[in-house]
PDB file of C-alpha atoms in Angstrom:
ATOM      1  CA  MET A   1     -14.484   0.459  15.047  1.00 89.00           C
ATOM      2  CA  THR A   2     -11.407  -0.061  13.259  1.00 96.00           C
ATOM      3  CA  PHE A   3      -9.871   1.932   9.973  1.00 98.00           C
ATOM      4  CA  LYS A   4      -8.527  -1.049   7.521  1.00 98.00           C
ATOM      5  CA  ILE A   5      -5.605   0.559   5.512  1.00 98.00           C
ATOM      6  CA  GLY A   6      -4.802  -2.730   2.529  1.00 98.00           C
ATOM      7  CA  ILE A   7      -1.606  -2.882   2.040  1.00 98.00           C
ATOM      8  CA  VAL A   8      -1.279  -3.996  -1.718  1.00 98.00           C
ATOM      9  CA  ALA A   9       2.691  -4.614  -3.794  1.00 98.00           C
ATOM     10  CA  ALA A  10       1.484  -3.434  -7.510  1.00 98.00           C
ATOM     11  CA  SER A  11       5.794  -3.462  -7.984  1.00 97.00           C
ATOM     12  CA  SER A  12       8.450  -5.155  -6.712  1.00 95.00           C
ATOM     13  CA  ARG A  13       8.603  -7.478  -4.228  1.00 90.00           C
ATOM     14  CA  PHE A  14       7.610  -7.029  -0.862  1.00 93.00           C
ATOM     15  CA  SER A  15       9.544  -8.631   2.246  1.00 95.00           C
ATOM     16  CA  ARG A  16       7.437  -9.663   5.069  1.00 96.00           C
ATOM     17  CA  GLU A  17      10.445  -8.168   8.035  1.00 97.00           C
ATOM     18  CA  SER A  18       8.796  -4.950   6.452  1.00 97.00           C
ATOM     19  CA  ALA A  19       5.551  -6.096   6.943  1.00 97.00           C
ATOM     20  CA  ASP A  20       6.374  -7.569  10.160  1.00 97.00           C
ATOM     21  CA  ARG A  21       8.311  -4.149  11.215  1.00 97.00           C
ATOM     22  CA  LEU A  22       5.037  -1.654  10.384  1.00 98.00           C
ATOM     23  CA  THR A  23       2.943  -4.041  12.306  1.00 97.00           C
ATOM     24  CA  GLY A  24       4.626  -3.740  15.130  1.00 97.00           C
ATOM     25  CA  PHE A  25       4.720  -0.110  14.434  1.00 97.00           C
ATOM     26  CA  MET A  26       0.532   0.188  14.383  1.00 97.00           C
ATOM     27  CA  ALA A  27       0.018  -1.632  17.683  1.00 96.00           C
ATOM     28  CA  GLU A  28       2.922   0.501  19.505  1.00 96.00           C
ATOM     29  CA  ARG A  29       0.682   3.634  17.815  1.00 96.00           C
ATOM     30  CA  TYR A  30      -2.879   2.809  18.179  1.00 97.00           C
ATOM     31  CA  PRO A  31      -2.993   0.195  20.823  1.00 95.00           C
ATOM     32  CA  ALA A  32      -6.596   0.383  20.538  1.00 95.00           C
ATOM     33  CA  GLY A  33      -6.887  -1.038  17.198  1.00 95.00           C
ATOM     34  CA  GLU A  34      -8.639   2.355  16.126  1.00 96.00           C
ATOM     35  CA  VAL A  35      -5.746   1.613  12.988  1.00 98.00           C
ATOM     36  CA  ALA A  36      -4.991  -1.334  11.336  1.00 97.00           C
ATOM     37  CA  ALA A  37      -3.059  -2.483   8.885  1.00 97.00           C
ATOM     38  CA  VAL A  38      -4.011  -5.611   6.532  1.00 98.00           C
ATOM     39  CA  PHE A  39      -1.283  -6.853   4.054  1.00 97.00           C
ATOM     40  CA  HIS A  40      -2.697  -8.721   0.857  1.00 97.00           C
ATOM     41  CA  GLU A  41      -1.165 -12.343   1.180  1.00 95.00           C
ATOM     42  CA  ALA A  42      -0.207 -11.807  -2.833  1.00 94.00           C
ATOM     43  CA  SER A  43       2.182  -9.107  -1.564  1.00 94.00           C
ATOM     44  CA  PHE A  44       4.363 -11.416  -0.422  1.00 96.00           C
ATOM     45  CA  LEU A  45       4.138 -13.716  -4.087  1.00 96.00           C
ATOM     46  CA  THR A  46       7.288 -13.158  -6.036  1.00 95.00           C
ATOM     47  CA  HIS A  47       7.422 -13.890  -9.958  1.00 96.00           C
ATOM     48  CA  GLY A  48      11.028 -12.470 -10.802  1.00 95.00           C
ATOM     49  CA  HIS A  49      11.584  -9.111 -10.272  1.00 94.00           C
ATOM     50  CA  PHE A  50       8.185  -8.852  -9.389  1.00 97.00           C
ATOM     51  CA  ALA A  51       5.661  -9.538  -6.618  1.00 95.00           C
ATOM     52  CA  GLY A  52       3.660 -11.645  -7.978  1.00 97.00           C
ATOM     53  CA  ASP A  53       2.797 -12.059 -12.032  1.00 97.00           C
ATOM     54  CA  ASP A  54       0.433  -9.557 -13.706  1.00 98.00           C
ATOM     55  CA  ALA A  55      -2.675 -11.055 -13.110  1.00 98.00           C
ATOM     56  CA  ALA A  56      -1.871 -11.596  -9.616  1.00 98.00           C
ATOM     57  CA  ARG A  57      -0.797  -8.129  -9.100  1.00 98.00           C
ATOM     58  CA  ALA A  58      -3.661  -6.519 -10.244  1.00 98.00           C
ATOM     59  CA  ARG A  59      -6.125  -8.547  -8.742  1.00 98.00           C
ATOM     60  CA  ALA A  60      -4.421  -8.205  -5.305  1.00 98.00           C
ATOM     61  CA  PHE A  61      -5.006  -4.282  -5.665  1.00 98.00           C
ATOM     62  CA  ILE A  62      -8.786  -5.041  -6.960  1.00 98.00           C
ATOM     63  CA  ASP A  63      -9.806  -6.841  -4.412  1.00 98.00           C
ATOM     64  CA  PHE A  64      -7.991  -4.240  -2.100  1.00 98.00           C
ATOM     65  CA  ALA A  65     -10.014  -1.609  -4.074  1.00 98.00           C
ATOM     66  CA  ASN A  66     -12.651  -3.568  -4.459  1.00 98.00           C
ATOM     67  CA  ASP A  67     -13.330  -4.525  -1.211  1.00 98.00           C
ATOM     68  CA  PRO A  68     -16.256  -2.970   1.376  1.00 98.00           C
ATOM     69  CA  ARG A  69     -14.027  -4.009   4.684  1.00 98.00           C
ATOM     70  CA  ILE A  70     -11.029  -2.266   3.482  1.00 98.00           C
ATOM     71  CA  ASP A  71     -11.004   1.940   4.355  1.00 98.00           C
ATOM     72  CA  ALA A  72      -8.032   3.213   2.219  1.00 98.00           C
ATOM     73  CA  VAL A  73      -5.438   1.697   0.043  1.00 98.00           C
ATOM     74  CA  TRP A  74      -1.204   2.317   0.213  1.00 98.00           C
ATOM     75  CA  PHE A  75       1.318   0.836  -2.125  1.00 98.00           C
ATOM     76  CA  ALA A  76       3.693  -1.623  -0.132  1.00 98.00           C
ATOM     77  CA  ARG A  77       6.652  -0.050  -2.120  1.00 97.00           C
ATOM     78  CA  GLY A  78       7.969   1.291  -5.641  1.00 96.00           C
ATOM     79  CA  GLY A  79      10.760  -0.351  -7.812  1.00 95.00           C
ATOM     80  CA  TYR A  80       9.247  -1.061 -11.077  1.00 96.00           C
ATOM     81  CA  GLY A  81       6.233  -2.724 -12.446  1.00 97.00           C
ATOM     82  CA  SER A  82       2.588  -1.200 -12.340  1.00 98.00           C
ATOM     83  CA  CYS A  83       2.193   0.657 -15.751  1.00 98.00           C
ATOM     84  CA  ARG A  84       2.097  -3.302 -16.927  1.00 98.00           C
ATOM     85  CA  ILE A  85      -1.168  -3.507 -14.322  1.00 98.00           C
ATOM     86  CA  ALA A  86      -2.820   0.295 -14.739  1.00 98.00           C
ATOM     87  CA  GLU A  87      -5.568  -0.517 -16.732  1.00 98.00           C
ATOM     88  CA  THR A  88      -6.513  -3.107 -16.357  1.00 98.00           C
ATOM     89  CA  VAL A  89      -6.937  -2.183 -12.435  1.00 98.00           C
ATOM     90  CA  VAL A  90      -8.858   1.100 -13.098  1.00 98.00           C
ATOM     91  CA  GLY A  91     -11.374  -0.899 -15.367  1.00 97.00           C
ATOM     92  CA  ALA A  92     -12.476  -3.614 -13.031  1.00 98.00           C
ATOM     93  CA  MET A  93     -13.089  -0.332  -9.726  1.00 98.00           C
ATOM     94  CA  THR A  94     -16.410  -0.379  -8.418  1.00 98.00           C
ATOM     95  CA  PRO A  95     -18.357   2.457  -7.389  1.00 98.00           C
ATOM     96  CA  GLU A  96     -17.069   1.161  -3.644  1.00 98.00           C
ATOM     97  CA  ALA A  97     -13.069   1.561  -4.577  1.00 98.00           C
ATOM     98  CA  ARG A  98     -14.110   5.366  -5.700  1.00 98.00           C
ATOM     99  CA  LYS A  99     -14.743   6.189  -2.301  1.00 97.00           C
ATOM    100  CA  LYS A 100     -11.203   5.448  -1.088  1.00 98.00           C
ATOM    101  CA  ARG A 101      -8.234   6.905  -0.650  1.00 98.00           C
ATOM    102  CA  TYR A 102      -5.217   5.991  -2.819  1.00 98.00           C
ATOM    103  CA  LEU A 103      -1.572   7.054  -1.349  1.00 98.00           C
ATOM    104  CA  GLY A 104       1.814   5.910  -3.063  1.00 98.00           C
ATOM    105  CA  TYR A 105       5.042   7.430  -5.072  1.00 98.00           C
ATOM    106  CA  SER A 106       7.741   6.859  -7.641  1.00 98.00           C
ATOM    107  CA  ASP A 107       6.628   3.761  -9.217  1.00 98.00           C
ATOM    108  CA  ALA A 108       3.292   3.776  -7.958  1.00 98.00           C
ATOM    109  CA  GLY A 109       2.743   6.725 -10.068  1.00 98.00           C
ATOM    110  CA  SER A 110       1.601   5.129 -13.249  1.00 98.00           C
ATOM    111  CA  ILE A 111      -1.580   3.835 -11.257  1.00 98.00           C
ATOM    112  CA  LEU A 112      -2.277   6.794  -9.249  1.00 98.00           C
ATOM    113  CA  ALA A 113      -2.116   8.730 -12.905  1.00 98.00           C
ATOM    114  CA  ALA A 114      -4.788   6.197 -14.117  1.00 98.00           C
ATOM    115  CA  LEU A 115      -6.831   6.724 -11.158  1.00 98.00           C
ATOM    116  CA  TYR A 116      -7.147   9.872 -11.086  1.00 98.00           C
ATOM    117  CA  LYS A 117      -7.624  10.477 -14.790  1.00 98.00           C
ATOM    118  CA  ALA A 118     -11.033   8.199 -14.384  1.00 98.00           C
ATOM    119  CA  GLY A 119     -11.996  10.468 -11.688  1.00 98.00           C
ATOM    120  CA  PHE A 120     -11.134   9.506  -8.956  1.00 98.00           C
ATOM    121  CA  PRO A 121     -11.144  12.055  -6.075  1.00 98.00           C
ATOM    122  CA  HIS A 122      -8.479  10.724  -3.297  1.00 98.00           C
ATOM    123  CA  VAL A 123      -5.918  10.251  -4.623  1.00 98.00           C
ATOM    124  CA  ALA A 124      -2.024  10.949  -3.067  1.00 98.00           C
ATOM    125  CA  HIS A 125       1.903  11.400  -3.604  1.00 98.00           C
ATOM    126  CA  GLY A 126       3.155  10.134  -0.449  1.00 98.00           C
ATOM    127  CA  PRO A 127       5.165   7.493   1.575  1.00 98.00           C
ATOM    128  CA  MET A 128       4.259   3.945   1.234  1.00 98.00           C
ATOM    129  CA  ALA A 129       4.733   1.050   3.637  1.00 98.00           C
ATOM    130  CA  SER A 130       8.439   0.237   2.568  1.00 98.00           C
ATOM    131  CA  ASP A 131       9.023   3.795   4.315  1.00 98.00           C
ATOM    132  CA  ILE A 132       8.939   2.264   7.963  1.00 98.00           C
ATOM    133  CA  ASN A 133      12.714   0.451   6.878  1.00 97.00           C
ATOM    134  CA  ARG A 134      13.835   4.805   6.592  1.00 97.00           C
ATOM    135  CA  ARG A 135      15.587   6.452   9.074  1.00 95.00           C
ATOM    136  CA  THR A 136      12.956   8.183  10.083  1.00 97.00           C
ATOM    137  CA  GLY A 137      10.428   5.097   9.207  1.00 97.00           C
ATOM    138  CA  PRO A 138       7.639   5.826  12.128  1.00 97.00           C
ATOM    139  CA  GLU A 139       7.553   9.776  11.685  1.00 97.00           C
ATOM    140  CA  THR A 140       7.373   8.676   7.916  1.00 98.00           C
ATOM    141  CA  VAL A 141       4.745   6.651   8.071  1.00 97.00           C
ATOM    142  CA  GLN A 142       2.908   8.268  10.105  1.00 97.00           C
ATOM    143  CA  ARG A 143       2.329  11.590   8.401  1.00 97.00           C
ATOM    144  CA  SER A 144       0.767   9.145   5.055  1.00 98.00           C
ATOM    145  CA  ILE A 145      -1.624   7.053   8.073  1.00 98.00           C
ATOM    146  CA  ASP A 146      -3.171  10.808   8.909  1.00 97.00           C
ATOM    147  CA  TRP A 147      -3.883  11.606   5.524  1.00 98.00           C
ATOM    148  CA  LEU A 148      -5.194   7.827   4.594  1.00 98.00           C
ATOM    149  CA  VAL A 149      -7.371   7.804   7.585  1.00 98.00           C
ATOM    150  CA  LYS A 150      -8.451  11.493   7.646  1.00 95.00           C
ATOM    151  CA  GLY A 151      -7.067  13.060   5.060  1.00 95.00           C
ATOM    152  CA  GLY A 152      -4.632  14.865   7.261  1.00 91.00           C
ATOM    153  CA  THR A 153      -2.645  18.479   6.606  1.00 92.00           C
ATOM    154  CA  LYS A 154      -0.096  18.582   8.494  1.00 91.00           C
ATOM    155  CA  GLY A 155       2.260  16.178   7.017  1.00 97.00           C
ATOM    156  CA  VAL A 156       0.972  17.985   3.038  1.00 98.00           C
ATOM    157  CA  GLU A 157       3.564  19.179   1.180  1.00 98.00           C
ATOM    158  CA  PRO A 158       4.055  23.523   2.142  1.00 98.00           C
ATOM    159  CA  SER A 159       3.698  25.387  -1.051  1.00 98.00           C
ATOM    160  CA  LEU A 160       0.253  24.125  -1.239  1.00 98.00           C
ATOM    161  CA  ALA A 161      -0.832  25.841   1.968  1.00 96.00           C
ATOM    162  CA  THR A 162      -0.178  29.284  -0.264  1.00 96.00           C
ATOM    163  CA  ASP A 163      -0.985  27.944  -3.634  1.00 97.00           C
ATOM    164  CA  PRO A 164      -4.852  27.752  -4.208  1.00 96.00           C
ATOM    165  CA  ARG A 165      -4.114  25.927  -7.770  1.00 98.00           C
ATOM    166  CA  PRO A 166      -4.272  21.946  -8.305  1.00 98.00           C
ATOM    167  CA  ALA A 167      -1.399  20.100  -8.108  1.00 98.00           C
ATOM    168  CA  VAL A 168       0.604  16.888  -8.427  1.00 98.00           C
ATOM    169  CA  ALA A 169       3.457  14.980  -7.490  1.00 99.00           C
ATOM    170  CA  PHE A 170       5.686  12.467  -9.932  1.00 98.00           C
ATOM    171  CA  ASN A 171       8.465  10.813 -10.032  1.00 98.00           C
ATOM    172  CA  LEU A 172      10.246  12.287 -13.279  1.00 98.00           C
ATOM    173  CA  THR A 173      10.885   8.693 -15.024  1.00 98.00           C
ATOM    174  CA  ILE A 174       7.757   7.876 -14.632  1.00 98.00           C
ATOM    175  CA  ILE A 175       5.250  10.525 -16.427  1.00 98.00           C
ATOM    176  CA  ASP A 176       8.220  11.034 -18.784  1.00 98.00           C
ATOM    177  CA  GLN A 177       6.848   7.696 -19.775  1.00 98.00           C
ATOM    178  CA  LEU A 178       3.231   8.081 -19.246  1.00 98.00           C
ATOM    179  CA  VAL A 179       2.752  10.971 -21.845  1.00 98.00           C
ATOM    180  CA  GLY A 180       0.895  10.118 -25.110  1.00 97.00           C
ATOM    181  CA  THR A 181      -0.195   6.778 -23.449  1.00 98.00           C
ATOM    182  CA  ALA A 182      -3.607   6.171 -21.633  1.00 97.00           C
ATOM    183  CA  LEU A 183      -2.835   6.334 -18.533  1.00 98.00           C
ATOM    184  CA  GLU A 184      -1.456  10.434 -18.709  1.00 98.00           C
ATOM    185  CA  PRO A 185      -3.907  12.145 -16.943  1.00 98.00           C
ATOM    186  CA  ASP A 186      -5.090  15.640 -18.088  1.00 98.00           C
ATOM    187  CA  LEU A 187      -2.970  18.224 -16.153  1.00 98.00           C
ATOM    188  CA  THR A 188      -4.177  21.476 -17.886  1.00 98.00           C
ATOM    189  CA  GLY A 189      -3.621  23.709 -14.643  1.00 98.00           C
ATOM    190  CA  HIS A 190      -2.035  21.734 -12.925  1.00 98.00           C
ATOM    191  CA  VAL A 191       0.934  22.690 -10.507  1.00 98.00           C
ATOM    192  CA  LEU A 192       3.429  19.760 -11.457  1.00 98.00           C
ATOM    193  CA  MET A 193       6.250  18.811  -9.026  1.00 99.00           C
ATOM    194  CA  LEU A 194       8.567  15.893 -10.100  1.00 99.00           C
ATOM    195  CA  GLU A 195      11.187  14.306  -7.881  1.00 98.00           C
ATOM    196  CA  GLU A 196      13.977  12.065  -8.696  1.00 98.00           C
ATOM    197  CA  VAL A 197      16.571   9.444  -8.052  1.00 98.00           C
ATOM    198  CA  SER A 198      18.987   7.226  -9.156  1.00 97.00           C
ATOM    199  CA  GLU A 199      19.424   9.009 -12.622  1.00 98.00           C
ATOM    200  CA  ALA A 200      22.633  10.983 -14.265  1.00 98.00           C
ATOM    201  CA  LEU A 201      22.183  14.191 -14.789  1.00 98.00           C
ATOM    202  CA  TYR A 202      22.481  13.663 -18.857  1.00 98.00           C
ATOM    203  CA  ARG A 203      19.380  11.612 -18.127  1.00 98.00           C
ATOM    204  CA  ILE A 204      17.673  14.075 -16.350  1.00 98.00           C
ATOM    205  CA  ASP A 205      18.089  16.484 -18.853  1.00 98.00           C
ATOM    206  CA  ARG A 206      17.187  14.097 -21.980  1.00 98.00           C
ATOM    207  CA  MET A 207      13.514  13.684 -19.494  1.00 98.00           C
ATOM    208  CA  MET A 208      12.954  17.154 -19.450  1.00 98.00           C
ATOM    209  CA  PHE A 209      13.518  17.897 -22.582  1.00 98.00           C
ATOM    210  CA  HIS A 210      11.124  14.954 -23.561  1.00 98.00           C
ATOM    211  CA  LEU A 211       8.284  16.030 -21.388  1.00 98.00           C
ATOM    212  CA  THR A 212       8.433  19.900 -21.183  1.00 98.00           C
ATOM    213  CA  GLY A 213       8.584  18.742 -25.541  1.00 98.00           C
ATOM    214  CA  GLN A 214       4.723  18.251 -24.863  1.00 98.00           C
ATOM    215  CA  ALA A 215       1.507  19.997 -25.929  1.00 98.00           C
ATOM    216  CA  SER A 216      -0.032  18.482 -22.918  1.00 98.00           C
ATOM    217  CA  ILE A 217       2.737  19.400 -20.245  1.00 98.00           C
ATOM    218  CA  ARG A 218       2.966  23.047 -21.288  1.00 98.00           C
ATOM    219  CA  ARG A 219      -0.405  23.548 -20.282  1.00 98.00           C
ATOM    220  CA  VAL A 220       0.823  23.102 -16.848  1.00 98.00           C
ATOM    221  CA  PRO A 221       1.095  26.345 -14.780  1.00 98.00           C
ATOM    222  CA  GLY A 222       4.729  25.903 -13.296  1.00 98.00           C
ATOM    223  CA  ILE A 223       6.855  22.744 -12.379  1.00 99.00           C
ATOM    224  CA  ARG A 224       8.455  22.794  -8.886  1.00 98.00           C
ATOM    225  CA  LEU A 225      11.226  20.735  -8.437  1.00 99.00           C
ATOM    226  CA  GLY A 226      11.643  17.914  -5.758  1.00 98.00           C
ATOM    227  CA  ARG A 227      15.171  16.167  -4.547  1.00 98.00           C
ATOM    228  CA  VAL A 228      17.088  14.374  -7.076  1.00 98.00           C
ATOM    229  CA  SER A 229      18.911  11.731  -4.932  1.00 98.00           C
ATOM    230  CA  ASP A 230      21.710   9.650  -5.777  1.00 97.00           C
ATOM    231  CA  ILE A 231      23.117  11.002  -8.792  1.00 98.00           C
ATOM    232  CA  THR A 232      24.984   8.192 -10.712  1.00 96.00           C
ATOM    233  CA  PRO A 233      28.029   9.375 -11.653  1.00 94.00           C
ATOM    234  CA  ASN A 234      29.128  11.060 -15.119  1.00 90.00           C
ATOM    235  CA  ASP A 235      32.453  11.341 -16.820  1.00 90.00           C
ATOM    236  CA  PRO A 236      33.084  13.912 -18.503  1.00 93.00           C
ATOM    237  CA  ASP A 237      31.302  16.044 -15.519  1.00 94.00           C
ATOM    238  CA  PHE A 238      27.532  17.127 -16.635  1.00 97.00           C
ATOM    239  CA  GLY A 239      28.134  20.908 -15.738  1.00 96.00           C
ATOM    240  CA  MET A 240      24.509  21.373 -14.003  1.00 98.00           C
ATOM    241  CA  THR A 241      22.933  21.423 -11.375  1.00 98.00           C
ATOM    242  CA  PRO A 242      19.461  19.782 -11.393  1.00 98.00           C
ATOM    243  CA  GLU A 243      17.518  22.604 -10.560  1.00 98.00           C
ATOM    244  CA  GLU A 244      19.782  24.325 -13.370  1.00 98.00           C
ATOM    245  CA  ILE A 245      18.544  21.358 -15.732  1.00 98.00           C
ATOM    246  CA  VAL A 246      15.047  22.142 -14.997  1.00 98.00           C
ATOM    247  CA  ARG A 247      14.912  25.731 -15.031  1.00 98.00           C
ATOM    248  CA  TYR A 248      16.793  25.713 -18.539  1.00 98.00           C
ATOM    249  CA  TRP A 249      14.101  23.234 -19.840  1.00 98.00           C
ATOM    250  CA  CYS A 250      11.121  25.488 -18.395  1.00 98.00           C
ATOM    251  CA  ALA A 251      12.582  28.582 -19.778  1.00 98.00           C
ATOM    252  CA  ARG A 252      12.807  26.549 -23.365  1.00 98.00           C
ATOM    253  CA  SER A 253       9.386  25.440 -23.456  1.00 98.00           C
ATOM    254  CA  GLY A 254       7.569  28.106 -21.202  1.00 98.00           C
ATOM    255  CA  VAL A 255       6.824  26.609 -18.334  1.00 98.00           C
ATOM    256  CA  PRO A 256       7.113  28.812 -15.332  1.00 98.00           C
ATOM    257  CA  TYR A 257       9.686  27.635 -12.787  1.00 98.00           C
ATOM    258  CA  LEU A 258       7.864  28.057  -9.302  1.00 98.00           C
ATOM    259  CA  GLY A 259      10.784  26.809  -7.053  1.00 98.00           C
ATOM    260  CA  ALA A 260      11.508  23.821  -4.467  1.00 98.00           C
ATOM    261  CA  ALA A 261       9.093  21.294  -3.876  1.00 98.00           C
ATOM    262  CA  ASP A 262       9.353  19.046  -0.295  1.00 98.00           C
ATOM    263  CA  ILE A 263       9.095  15.931  -2.005  1.00 98.00           C
ATOM    264  CA  GLY A 264      11.978  12.997  -2.885  1.00 98.00           C
ATOM    265  CA  HIS A 265      13.272   9.193  -2.524  1.00 97.00           C
ATOM    266  CA  ASP A 266      13.877   9.917   1.119  1.00 97.00           C
ATOM    267  CA  GLY A 267      11.961  10.169   4.449  1.00 97.00           C
ATOM    268  CA  ASP A 268      10.884  13.883   4.416  1.00 98.00           C
ATOM    269  CA  ASN A 269       8.685  13.145   1.129  1.00 98.00           C
ATOM    270  CA  LYS A 270       5.716  14.832   2.290  1.00 98.00           C
ATOM    271  CA  VAL A 271       2.176  14.183   0.810  1.00 98.00           C
ATOM    272  CA  VAL A 272       0.738  16.078  -1.961  1.00 98.00           C
ATOM    273  CA  PRO A 273      -2.889  15.259  -2.910  1.00 98.00           C
ATOM    274  CA  PHE A 274      -3.938  15.144  -6.176  1.00 98.00           C
ATOM    275  CA  GLY A 275      -6.055  18.092  -7.684  1.00 98.00           C
ATOM    276  CA  PRO A 276      -8.068  20.972  -6.818  1.00 92.00           C
ATOM    277  CA  ARG A 277      -8.435  21.234  -2.269  1.00 78.00           C
TER     278      ARG A 277
END
């Protein structure tokens, strides 16, 4: 029997070229058809910045989440837009949807947070379908497929093997925007892993000020920092590294800084299942 991974675009546009590249990889890796990628046709719609308008993207996600023929749901890519449909999506989930694993990162964090808040047990940060386009594409997406199919731990973030506490991982911009909204999950007792891309250091500093100033975030037992990549230039130089910024705000807020996390907007991005292990 074929394990079907449903791929859906909840945010920015997705290309057929990327889908074809992933389909080719799957055919080569699973020649007997034991695992297959199934793309929702709405993933290829365009509506300005988005992969279809809000209603179309929400319907597509709900279709795959509730379809008993789909075994897991994988985000096609990030960008921006999942926050616009997250409440609609979670409100339309059936018991069938709760059986599935859901995987993505970056902008997908808005829906992942909402699912986790709603008690979905199999939600994780990890590479998306579009990561097939990276230099390490086959290796990168394989760790996601391993988790989606069987909850494999080979590609899981290393600190989870030694730290028994529940954990979550988010792009810094996304979790900073989620606090105080209807999508924010209760992260009390959870190690919070953060990563970021294409932001100036002063903006990282400002987001850490806001994030660590939240009473809800001050209930986490610690923060780990993943990679902060493609930092946009600033004149004058901010004068602190990303790690120094995070350490500074952790110290100011009383949240322990726990060190590095092996996550980021790159081919080495690891899987972080949300919650207890």
